[in-house]
Every structure is written in structure tokens, then in C-alpha cells.
Coordinates of C-alpha atoms in Angstrom, one line a residue:
X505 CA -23.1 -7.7 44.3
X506 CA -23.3 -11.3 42.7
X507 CA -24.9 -9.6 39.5
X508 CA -22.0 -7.2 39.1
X509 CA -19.1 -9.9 39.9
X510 CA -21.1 -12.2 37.3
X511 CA -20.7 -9.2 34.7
X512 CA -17.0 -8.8 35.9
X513 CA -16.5 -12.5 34.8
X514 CA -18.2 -11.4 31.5
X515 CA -15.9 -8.8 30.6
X516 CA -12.9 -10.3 31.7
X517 CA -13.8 -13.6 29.3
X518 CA -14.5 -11.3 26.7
X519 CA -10.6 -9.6 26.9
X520 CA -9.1 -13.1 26.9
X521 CA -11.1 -14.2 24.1
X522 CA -9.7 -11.2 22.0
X523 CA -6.7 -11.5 23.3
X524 CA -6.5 -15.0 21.9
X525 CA -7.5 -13.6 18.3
X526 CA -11.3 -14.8 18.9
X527 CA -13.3 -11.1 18.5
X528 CA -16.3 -12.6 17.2
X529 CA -16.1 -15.0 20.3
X530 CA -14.8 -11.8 22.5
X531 CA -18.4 -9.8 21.5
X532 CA -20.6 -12.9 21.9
X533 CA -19.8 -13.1 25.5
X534 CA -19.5 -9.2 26.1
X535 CA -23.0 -8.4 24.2
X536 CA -25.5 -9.7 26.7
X537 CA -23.4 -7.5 29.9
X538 CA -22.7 -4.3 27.9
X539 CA -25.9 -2.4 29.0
X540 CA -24.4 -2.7 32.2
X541 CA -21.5 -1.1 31.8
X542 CA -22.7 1.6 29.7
X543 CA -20.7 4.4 31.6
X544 CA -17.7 2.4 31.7
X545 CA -15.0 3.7 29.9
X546 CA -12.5 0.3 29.6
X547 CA -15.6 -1.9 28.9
X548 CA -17.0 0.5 26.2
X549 CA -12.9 0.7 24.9
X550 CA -12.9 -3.3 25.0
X551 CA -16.0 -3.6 22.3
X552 CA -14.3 -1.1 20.8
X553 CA -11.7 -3.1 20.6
X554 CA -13.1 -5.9 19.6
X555 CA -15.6 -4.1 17.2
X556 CA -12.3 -3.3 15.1
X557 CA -10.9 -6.5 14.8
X558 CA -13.9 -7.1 13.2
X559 CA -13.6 -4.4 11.1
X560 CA -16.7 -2.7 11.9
X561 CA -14.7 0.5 11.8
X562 CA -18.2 3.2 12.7
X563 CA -19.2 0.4 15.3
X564 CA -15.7 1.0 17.0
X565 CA -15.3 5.1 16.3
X566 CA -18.5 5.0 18.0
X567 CA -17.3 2.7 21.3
X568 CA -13.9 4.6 21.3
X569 CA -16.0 7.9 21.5
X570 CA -18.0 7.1 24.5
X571 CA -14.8 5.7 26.0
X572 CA -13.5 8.9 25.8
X573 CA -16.8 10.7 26.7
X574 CA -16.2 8.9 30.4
X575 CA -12.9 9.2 30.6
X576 CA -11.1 12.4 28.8
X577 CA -7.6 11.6 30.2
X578 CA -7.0 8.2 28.4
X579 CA -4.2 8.7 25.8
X580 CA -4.9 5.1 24.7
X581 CA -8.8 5.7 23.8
X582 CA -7.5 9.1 21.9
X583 CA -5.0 6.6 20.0
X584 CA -7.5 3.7 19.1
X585 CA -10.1 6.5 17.9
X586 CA -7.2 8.1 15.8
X587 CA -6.4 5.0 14.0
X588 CA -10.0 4.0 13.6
X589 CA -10.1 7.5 11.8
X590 CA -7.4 6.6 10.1
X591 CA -8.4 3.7 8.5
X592 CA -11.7 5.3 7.2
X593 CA -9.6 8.0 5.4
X594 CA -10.7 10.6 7.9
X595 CA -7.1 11.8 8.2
X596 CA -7.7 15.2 9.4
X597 CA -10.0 14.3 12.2
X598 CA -7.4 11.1 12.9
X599 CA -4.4 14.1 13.2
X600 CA -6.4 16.4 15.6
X601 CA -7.6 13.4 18.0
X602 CA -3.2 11.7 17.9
X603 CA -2.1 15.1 19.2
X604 CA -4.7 14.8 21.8
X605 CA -2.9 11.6 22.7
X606 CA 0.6 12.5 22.1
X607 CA -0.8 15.7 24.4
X608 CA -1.9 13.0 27.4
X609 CA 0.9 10.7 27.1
X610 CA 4.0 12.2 25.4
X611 CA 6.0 9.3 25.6
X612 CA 4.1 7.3 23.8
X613 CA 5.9 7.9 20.5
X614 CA 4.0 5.6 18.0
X615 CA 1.9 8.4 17.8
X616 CA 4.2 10.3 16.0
X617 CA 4.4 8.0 13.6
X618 CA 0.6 8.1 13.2
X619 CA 0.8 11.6 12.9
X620 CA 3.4 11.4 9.6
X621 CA 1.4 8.6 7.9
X622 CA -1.4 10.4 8.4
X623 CA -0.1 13.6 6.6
X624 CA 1.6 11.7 4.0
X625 CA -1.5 9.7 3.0
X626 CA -3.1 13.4 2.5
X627 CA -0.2 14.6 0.3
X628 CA 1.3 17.2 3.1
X629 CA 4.5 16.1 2.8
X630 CA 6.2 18.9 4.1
X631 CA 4.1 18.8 7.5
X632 CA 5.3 15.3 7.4
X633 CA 8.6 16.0 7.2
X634 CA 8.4 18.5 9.6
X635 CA 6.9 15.9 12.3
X636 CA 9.4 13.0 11.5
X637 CA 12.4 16.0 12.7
X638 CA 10.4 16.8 15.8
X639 CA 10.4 12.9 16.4
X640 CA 13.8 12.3 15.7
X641 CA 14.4 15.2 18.2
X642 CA 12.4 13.8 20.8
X643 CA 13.9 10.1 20.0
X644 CA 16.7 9.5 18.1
X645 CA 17.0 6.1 16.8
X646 CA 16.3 3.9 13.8
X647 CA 12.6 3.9 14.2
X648 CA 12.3 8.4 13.6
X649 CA 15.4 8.6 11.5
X650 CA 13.6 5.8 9.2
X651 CA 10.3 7.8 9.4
X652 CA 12.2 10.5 8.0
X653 CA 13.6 8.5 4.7
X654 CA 10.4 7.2 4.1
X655 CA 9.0 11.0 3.7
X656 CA 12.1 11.7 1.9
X657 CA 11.3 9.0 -0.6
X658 CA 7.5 10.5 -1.4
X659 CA 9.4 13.4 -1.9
X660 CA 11.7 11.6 -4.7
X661 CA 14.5 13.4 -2.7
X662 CA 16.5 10.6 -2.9
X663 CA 20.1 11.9 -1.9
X664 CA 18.7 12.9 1.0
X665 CA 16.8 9.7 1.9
X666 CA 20.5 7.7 1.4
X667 CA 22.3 10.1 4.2
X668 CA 19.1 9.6 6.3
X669 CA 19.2 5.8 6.1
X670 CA 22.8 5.8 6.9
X671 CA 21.9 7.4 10.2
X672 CA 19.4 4.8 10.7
X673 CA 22.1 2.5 10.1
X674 CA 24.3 4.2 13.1
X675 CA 21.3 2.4 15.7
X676 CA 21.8 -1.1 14.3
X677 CA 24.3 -2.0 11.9
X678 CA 23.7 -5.9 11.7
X679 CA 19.7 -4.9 12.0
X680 CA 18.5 -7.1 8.0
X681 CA 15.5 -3.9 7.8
X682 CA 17.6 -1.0 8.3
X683 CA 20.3 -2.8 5.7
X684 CA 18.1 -3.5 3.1
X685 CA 16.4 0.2 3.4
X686 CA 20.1 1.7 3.1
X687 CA 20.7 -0.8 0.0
X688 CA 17.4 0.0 -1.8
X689 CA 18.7 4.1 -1.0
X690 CA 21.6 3.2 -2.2
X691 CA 20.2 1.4 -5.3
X692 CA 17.7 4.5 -6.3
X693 CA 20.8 7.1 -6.4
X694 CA 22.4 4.7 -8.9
X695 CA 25.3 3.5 -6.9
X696 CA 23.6 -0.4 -7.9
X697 CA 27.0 -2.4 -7.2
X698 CA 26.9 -0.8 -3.2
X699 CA 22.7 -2.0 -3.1
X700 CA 24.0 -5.7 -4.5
X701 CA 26.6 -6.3 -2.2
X702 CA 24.0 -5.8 0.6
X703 CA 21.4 -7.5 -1.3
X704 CA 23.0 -10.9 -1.7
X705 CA 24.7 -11.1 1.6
X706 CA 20.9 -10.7 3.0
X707 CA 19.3 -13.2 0.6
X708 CA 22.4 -15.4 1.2
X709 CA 21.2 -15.3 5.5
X710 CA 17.9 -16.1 4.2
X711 CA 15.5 -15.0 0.9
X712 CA 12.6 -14.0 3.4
X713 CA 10.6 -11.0 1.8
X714 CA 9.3 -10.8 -1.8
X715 CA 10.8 -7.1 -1.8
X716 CA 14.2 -8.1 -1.3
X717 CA 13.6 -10.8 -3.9
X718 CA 12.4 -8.1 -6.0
X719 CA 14.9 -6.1 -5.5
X720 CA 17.9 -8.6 -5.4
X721 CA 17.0 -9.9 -8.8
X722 CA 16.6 -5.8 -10.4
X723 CA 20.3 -5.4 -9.2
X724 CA 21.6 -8.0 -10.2
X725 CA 19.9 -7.5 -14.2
X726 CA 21.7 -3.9 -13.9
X727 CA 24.6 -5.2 -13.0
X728 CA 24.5 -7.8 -16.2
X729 CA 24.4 -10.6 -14.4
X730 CA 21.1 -11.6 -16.1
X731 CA 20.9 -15.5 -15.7
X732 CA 21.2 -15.1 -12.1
X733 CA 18.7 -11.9 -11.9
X734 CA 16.6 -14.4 -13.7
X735 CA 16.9 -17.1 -11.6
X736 CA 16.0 -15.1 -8.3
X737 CA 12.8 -13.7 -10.1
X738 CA 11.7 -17.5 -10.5
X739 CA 12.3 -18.2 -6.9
X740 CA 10.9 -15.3 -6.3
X741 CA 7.5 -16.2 -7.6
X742 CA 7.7 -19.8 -6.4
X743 CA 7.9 -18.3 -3.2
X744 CA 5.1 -15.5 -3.1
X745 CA 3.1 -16.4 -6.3
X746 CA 0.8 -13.8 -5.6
X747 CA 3.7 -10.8 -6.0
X748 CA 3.2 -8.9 -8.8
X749 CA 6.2 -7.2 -9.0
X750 CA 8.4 -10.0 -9.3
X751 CA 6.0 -11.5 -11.7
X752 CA 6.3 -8.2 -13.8
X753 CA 10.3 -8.4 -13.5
X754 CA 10.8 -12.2 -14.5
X755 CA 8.5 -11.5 -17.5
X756 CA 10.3 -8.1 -18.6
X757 CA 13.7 -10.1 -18.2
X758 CA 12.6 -13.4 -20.2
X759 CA 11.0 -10.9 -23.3
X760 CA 14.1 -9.1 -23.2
X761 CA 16.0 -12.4 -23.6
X762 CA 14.0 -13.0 -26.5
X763 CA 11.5 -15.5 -24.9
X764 CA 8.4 -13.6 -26.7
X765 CA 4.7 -14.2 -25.1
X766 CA 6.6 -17.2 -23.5
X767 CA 7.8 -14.6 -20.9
X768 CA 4.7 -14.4 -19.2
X769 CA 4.6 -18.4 -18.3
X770 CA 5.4 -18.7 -14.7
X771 CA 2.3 -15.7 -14.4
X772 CA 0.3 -17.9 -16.4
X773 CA 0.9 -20.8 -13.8
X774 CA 0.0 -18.3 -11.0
X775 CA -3.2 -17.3 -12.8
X776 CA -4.1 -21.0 -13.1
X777 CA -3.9 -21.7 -9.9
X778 CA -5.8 -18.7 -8.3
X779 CA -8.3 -17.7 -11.4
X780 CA -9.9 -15.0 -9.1
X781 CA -6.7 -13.0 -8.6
X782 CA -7.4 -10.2 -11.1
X783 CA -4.0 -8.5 -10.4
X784 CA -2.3 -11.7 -11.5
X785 CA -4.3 -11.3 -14.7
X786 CA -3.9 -7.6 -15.5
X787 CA -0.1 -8.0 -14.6
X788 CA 0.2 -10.7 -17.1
X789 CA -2.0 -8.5 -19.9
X790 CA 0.7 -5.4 -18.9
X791 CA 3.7 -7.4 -20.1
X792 CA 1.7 -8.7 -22.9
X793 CA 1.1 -5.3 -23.9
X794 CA 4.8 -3.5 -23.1
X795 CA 6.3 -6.6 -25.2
X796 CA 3.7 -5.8 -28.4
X797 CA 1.7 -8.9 -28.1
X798 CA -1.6 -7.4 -28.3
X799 CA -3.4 -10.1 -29.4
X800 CA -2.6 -12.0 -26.4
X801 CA -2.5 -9.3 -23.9
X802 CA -6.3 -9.2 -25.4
X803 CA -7.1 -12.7 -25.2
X804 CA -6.3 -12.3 -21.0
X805 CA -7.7 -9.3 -20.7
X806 CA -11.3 -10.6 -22.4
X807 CA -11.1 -13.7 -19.9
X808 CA -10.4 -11.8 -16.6
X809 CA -13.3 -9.1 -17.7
X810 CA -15.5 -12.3 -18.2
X811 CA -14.9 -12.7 -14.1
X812 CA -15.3 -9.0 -13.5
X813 CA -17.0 -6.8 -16.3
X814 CA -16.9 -4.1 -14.2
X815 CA -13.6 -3.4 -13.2
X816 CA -12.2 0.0 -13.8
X817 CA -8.5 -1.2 -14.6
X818 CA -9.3 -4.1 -16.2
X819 CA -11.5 -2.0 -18.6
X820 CA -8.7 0.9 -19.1
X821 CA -6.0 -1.6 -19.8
X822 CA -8.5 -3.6 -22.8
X823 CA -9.4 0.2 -23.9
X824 CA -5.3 0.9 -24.4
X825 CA -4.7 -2.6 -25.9
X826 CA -7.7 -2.1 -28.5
X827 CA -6.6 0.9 -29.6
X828 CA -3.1 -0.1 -30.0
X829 CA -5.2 -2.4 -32.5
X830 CA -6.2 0.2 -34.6
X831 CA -9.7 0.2 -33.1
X832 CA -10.0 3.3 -31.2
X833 CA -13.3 3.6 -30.6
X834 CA -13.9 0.5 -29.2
X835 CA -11.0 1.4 -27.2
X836 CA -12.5 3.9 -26.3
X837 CA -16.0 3.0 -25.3
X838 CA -14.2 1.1 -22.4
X839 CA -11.8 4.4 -21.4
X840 CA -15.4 6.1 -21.1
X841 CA -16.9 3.5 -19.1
X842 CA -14.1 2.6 -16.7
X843 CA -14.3 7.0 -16.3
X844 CA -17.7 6.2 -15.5
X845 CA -17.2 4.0 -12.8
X846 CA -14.1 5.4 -10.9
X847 CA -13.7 9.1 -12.4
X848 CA -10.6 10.5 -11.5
X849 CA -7.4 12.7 -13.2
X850 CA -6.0 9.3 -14.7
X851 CA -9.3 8.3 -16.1
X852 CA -9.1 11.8 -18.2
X853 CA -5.9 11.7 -19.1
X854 CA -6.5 8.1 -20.5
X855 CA -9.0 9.4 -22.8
X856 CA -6.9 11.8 -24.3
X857 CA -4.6 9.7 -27.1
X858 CA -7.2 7.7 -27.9
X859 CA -9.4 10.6 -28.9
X860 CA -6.8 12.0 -31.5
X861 CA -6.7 8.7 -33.1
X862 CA -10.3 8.1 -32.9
X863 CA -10.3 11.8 -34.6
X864 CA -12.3 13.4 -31.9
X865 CA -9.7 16.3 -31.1
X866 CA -12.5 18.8 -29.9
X867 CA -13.5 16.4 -26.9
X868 CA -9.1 15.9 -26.1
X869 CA -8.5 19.5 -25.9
X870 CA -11.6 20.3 -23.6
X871 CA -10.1 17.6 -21.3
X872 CA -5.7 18.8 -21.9
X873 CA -7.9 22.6 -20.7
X874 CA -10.1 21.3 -18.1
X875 CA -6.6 19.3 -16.7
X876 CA -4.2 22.1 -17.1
X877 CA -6.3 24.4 -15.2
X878 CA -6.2 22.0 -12.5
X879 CA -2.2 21.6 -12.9
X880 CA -0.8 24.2 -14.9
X881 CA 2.9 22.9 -15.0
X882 CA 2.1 18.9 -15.8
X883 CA 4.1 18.0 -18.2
X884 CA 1.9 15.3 -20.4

């Protein structure tokens, strides 16, 4: 008896140690007790548990699973495995283990949710669809008709994804998330003044998210009110330095006041102060290159290449600029290596300009055959 209450004590230190963000902590004291509890379905879902926080994701499939094995009526252990599944990629598997849960408890709805992000992330969008109606016919509110627009918005059906966010809206008029996604609906059907209205009066409570920085300072550019669209791109970046869309819009703005390579400065400063942030650097090459200063757009590419020689994108994006050099096949050597390395559709199709002007049409047209076969009806 005072073995099992000492393992008791174990297990419940353990919890509170995860539950105060300590997992490493939470498996040091569980460890040495789990043998004992090896038929135990919460103490086997506890290192679970803990074994994700961790991010050992096949250490905690396999502690949700035997959970589960000891106890087939927990909802909650069908969840945890599902989003364990999830986050490997395994989103078929994660689906069929969800409606398992959403089976055992239906009124836990987040698994809905699960269920759409799962289809989404494999392209079924019409599945997905399909499952954010049934939720918003089980549970009207913001949270389903929201899930709905953000399928909506894969699907680039974006009328649709404006009346959706208005019924959102309905749930919580004065709610800052459900306002900004009805302005950003708003602002992708074209209807810009509407988004900008919302926009500032949001920025004006408080400038809290690089998205709504981002897409403040885009509405007020296409509304002409450049200075200022400038002005919240630079707070923008002063704020979240690491946000590479706002670093991309402050520099398109600034080249196309006539600022030149100067329009990349305030990416420069972020580069200098985190050198190992390759994104910084191949967003700063990306305006380089869209503003025709190549040589530059070189120069940043060859010193972030220096830090990572191996990097797919990085590679691509010095094979486009090279070319747009005039020297093709060096431009290409690095298309053919970053294929090499990451092989995918894009990684073909990058091939396929620089082959005609490295006069290698043979090798384009085997690719433009070998891709159309795949997609018949793609345009480029």
C-alpha cells in the first residue's frame, strides 16, 4: 500500500510539473514510477502528454495508443492521438481516430475543427467544406461560421467568404478578430475603403498583430494615402522585425517611391541584427530582384548561401537572379541542385525558362510534357 501511494505522489508531481510548463521536469519525476502503472490508462495519457510537449511526437502516438488500448471510451485519448497524427502529417489516420472522438463525446466540438484543418491540409477542400456546414449546424456561432470562411478562402471563393464573415460578425460585433477577418473579406473583393475604415479604427484601439499592420498599411497604399501606408509598414517592422511580409511591403512601397536598393534598409537592419534568419535574407534578395537590382540581390543571396549552402530556396532564388544576368547556366546548375535536394512540381517548373535561354529546349519540353500530363489545364 505505501509503495503504490508513494507512486500516486509520483504521478501527481509529474501533472503539476507539466501543468506549470516544466515537461522535461514532469518526465524526470514520472520515469522511475511508469513501469508501475503500465496498464494505466491516465498515467500512460499523462507521459503522453508530457512526451508531446517535448515534441517527441512517436514517443507520445505510442503513450496515447496504449492509453487507448486500456481504456476504449476516452474521447480525450482519441483527441490527443489525432492531433499527435496531425502534426506528423498523418492526416488521414488523424481524421479516422477525431471521428472516433467526436463519436465518444459529441459535444466536444474542437474536434470538428480538427477534422476541417485536417482535410484542408490534404487539399480536400470540398470535404472540408462540407464538415465546417455540419459544424455550423450543430453550433452556430463565430467559431463554425469562421471555420467555414477560412475554407472559403482556400477555395479563392471570396464573395462567399465576405457573406460568411458577416455572419460571424452577427455573434460579436465589437469582437477585434471577427472585425478584422470581415475587413480583410472585405479588402479581397475589392471594396478597400470598407477594410480601411475597420482597419484603422482597430490599429487606433491598439496596433497588436503584425497582420493587421500588414494589412492596415496595404489599404491604406491602395487607397493613395502612401506616406501614411509607409509609415505603418516602418512601425510595423519596428514592432515584429522578424515579419516578412511587412518587410516585403515597406520595401515594395519605398522602390516604388523611387528610393532604389535603398528600399530594402530597414530589412537590412533586421538582417543585421539576426544574421541567422535566412528568411530575412531571401526576403531582402526578393525585393532586390522584383526592383532589377540584381547585382545586389546577388551580393545577399551569395552571403546568406555562405551560412547555408544547402538551402533549396536560397539556391532557386540565386539560380533566377543569375540568369536574369545573362548567365543561364550557372543559373542553372543551382535550379538543378536545389531540384536535387527538395524535388517537387515548383522545382520543375523553375527549370523550365532558364533552359530556353540556356538553349536546352529538348530537356524544357520533356519537363512542360511530363507536367502537363500531371495537370492538363495549368496554365504556365
Amino acid at each position: 500500500m505505501k509503495g503504490a501511494l508513494e507512486a500516486d505522489a509520483f504521478v501527481n508531481a509529474a501533472r503539476e510539473l507539466l501543468n506549470q510548463n516544466d515537461p522535461v521536469g514532469a518526465e524526470r519525476v514520472l520515469s522511475p514510477v511508469l513501469h508501475q502503472f503500465k496498464s494505466d490508462p491516465p498515467v500512460q495519457h499523462l507521459m503522453g502528454q508530457i512526451k508531446r510537449a517535448q515534441g517527441q511526437l512517436a514517443e507520445a502516438e505510442r503513450y496515447f495508443r496504449a492509453a487507448i488500448a486500456h481504456d476504449l471510451q476516452s474521447g480525450q485519448y482519441y483527441n490527443e492521438l489525432g492531433l499527435v497524427l496531425q502534426a506528423r502529417g498523418a492526416y488521414g489516420e488523424a481524421i479516422k481516430v477525431f471521428r472516433a472522438a467526436s463519436a465518444l463525446i459529441p459535444s466536444f466540438l474542437m474536434v470538428r475543427v480538427n477534422i476541417v484543418r485536417c482535410l484542408m491540409a490534404m487539399g480536400n477542400l470540398s470535404e472540408a467544406e462540407r464538415e465546417a456546414r455540419d459544424y455550423i449546424a450543430v453550433a452556430p456561432g463565430a467559431e463554425s461560421w469562421t471555420l467555414l470562411g477560412t475554407v472559403q478562402r482556400a477555395q479563392e471563393r471570396h464573395q462567399d467568404a465576405l457573406t460568411t464573415a458577416e455572419a460571424a460578425l452577427k455573434y460579436g460585433p465589437h469582437l477585434r478578430g471577427l472585425r478584422y477577418n470581415h475587413a480583410t473579406a472585405l479588402e479581397k473583393v475589392g471594396r478597400t475603403a470598407e477594410a480601411l475604415a475597420t482597419f484603422e479604427k482597430l490599429a487606433r484601439q491598439e496596433l497588436d498583430t503584425a497582420d493587421l499592420a500588414f494589412h492596415y498599411a496595404r489599404a491604406l497604399y491602395a487607397e493613395g494615402r502612401k506616406q501614411d501606408a509607409e509609415a505603418i509598414a516602418e512601425q510595423g517592422v519596428q514592432l515584429w522585425p522578424e515579419a516578412i511580409p511587412l518587410h516585403t511591403t515597406l520595401a515594395r512601397i519605398r522602390w516604388l517611391a523611387g528610393q532604389g536598393e535603398k528600399c530594402v534598409a530597414a530589412n537590412e537592419a533586421a538582417i543585421r541584427a539576426k544574421p541567422n534568419d535566412l528568411a530575412l535574407r531571401l526576403a531582402c534578395a526578393d525585393a532586390l530582384h522584383r526592383g532589377g537590382h540584381h547585382t545586389k540581390a546577388l551580393h545577399v543571396l551569395d552571403e546568406a548561401l555562405r551560412l547555408a549552402p544547402d538551402a533549396p530556396a536560397l539556391l532557386t532564388a540565386k539560380g533566377v537572379v543569375l540568369d536574369e544576368l545573362e548567365r543561364p547556366l550557372d543559373g542553372l546548375a543551382l535550379l538543378r541542385r536545389a531540384g536535387e535536394l527538395a524535388p517537387s512540381r515548383n522545382s520543375q517548373r523553375n527549370l523550365l525558362s532558364t533552359l530556353l535561354r540556356a538553349r536546352q529546349p529538348e530537356e524544357a519540353l520533356r519537363i512542360v510534357n511530363a507536367l502537363r500530363a500531371e495537370q492538363p489545364h495549368e496554365q504556365y
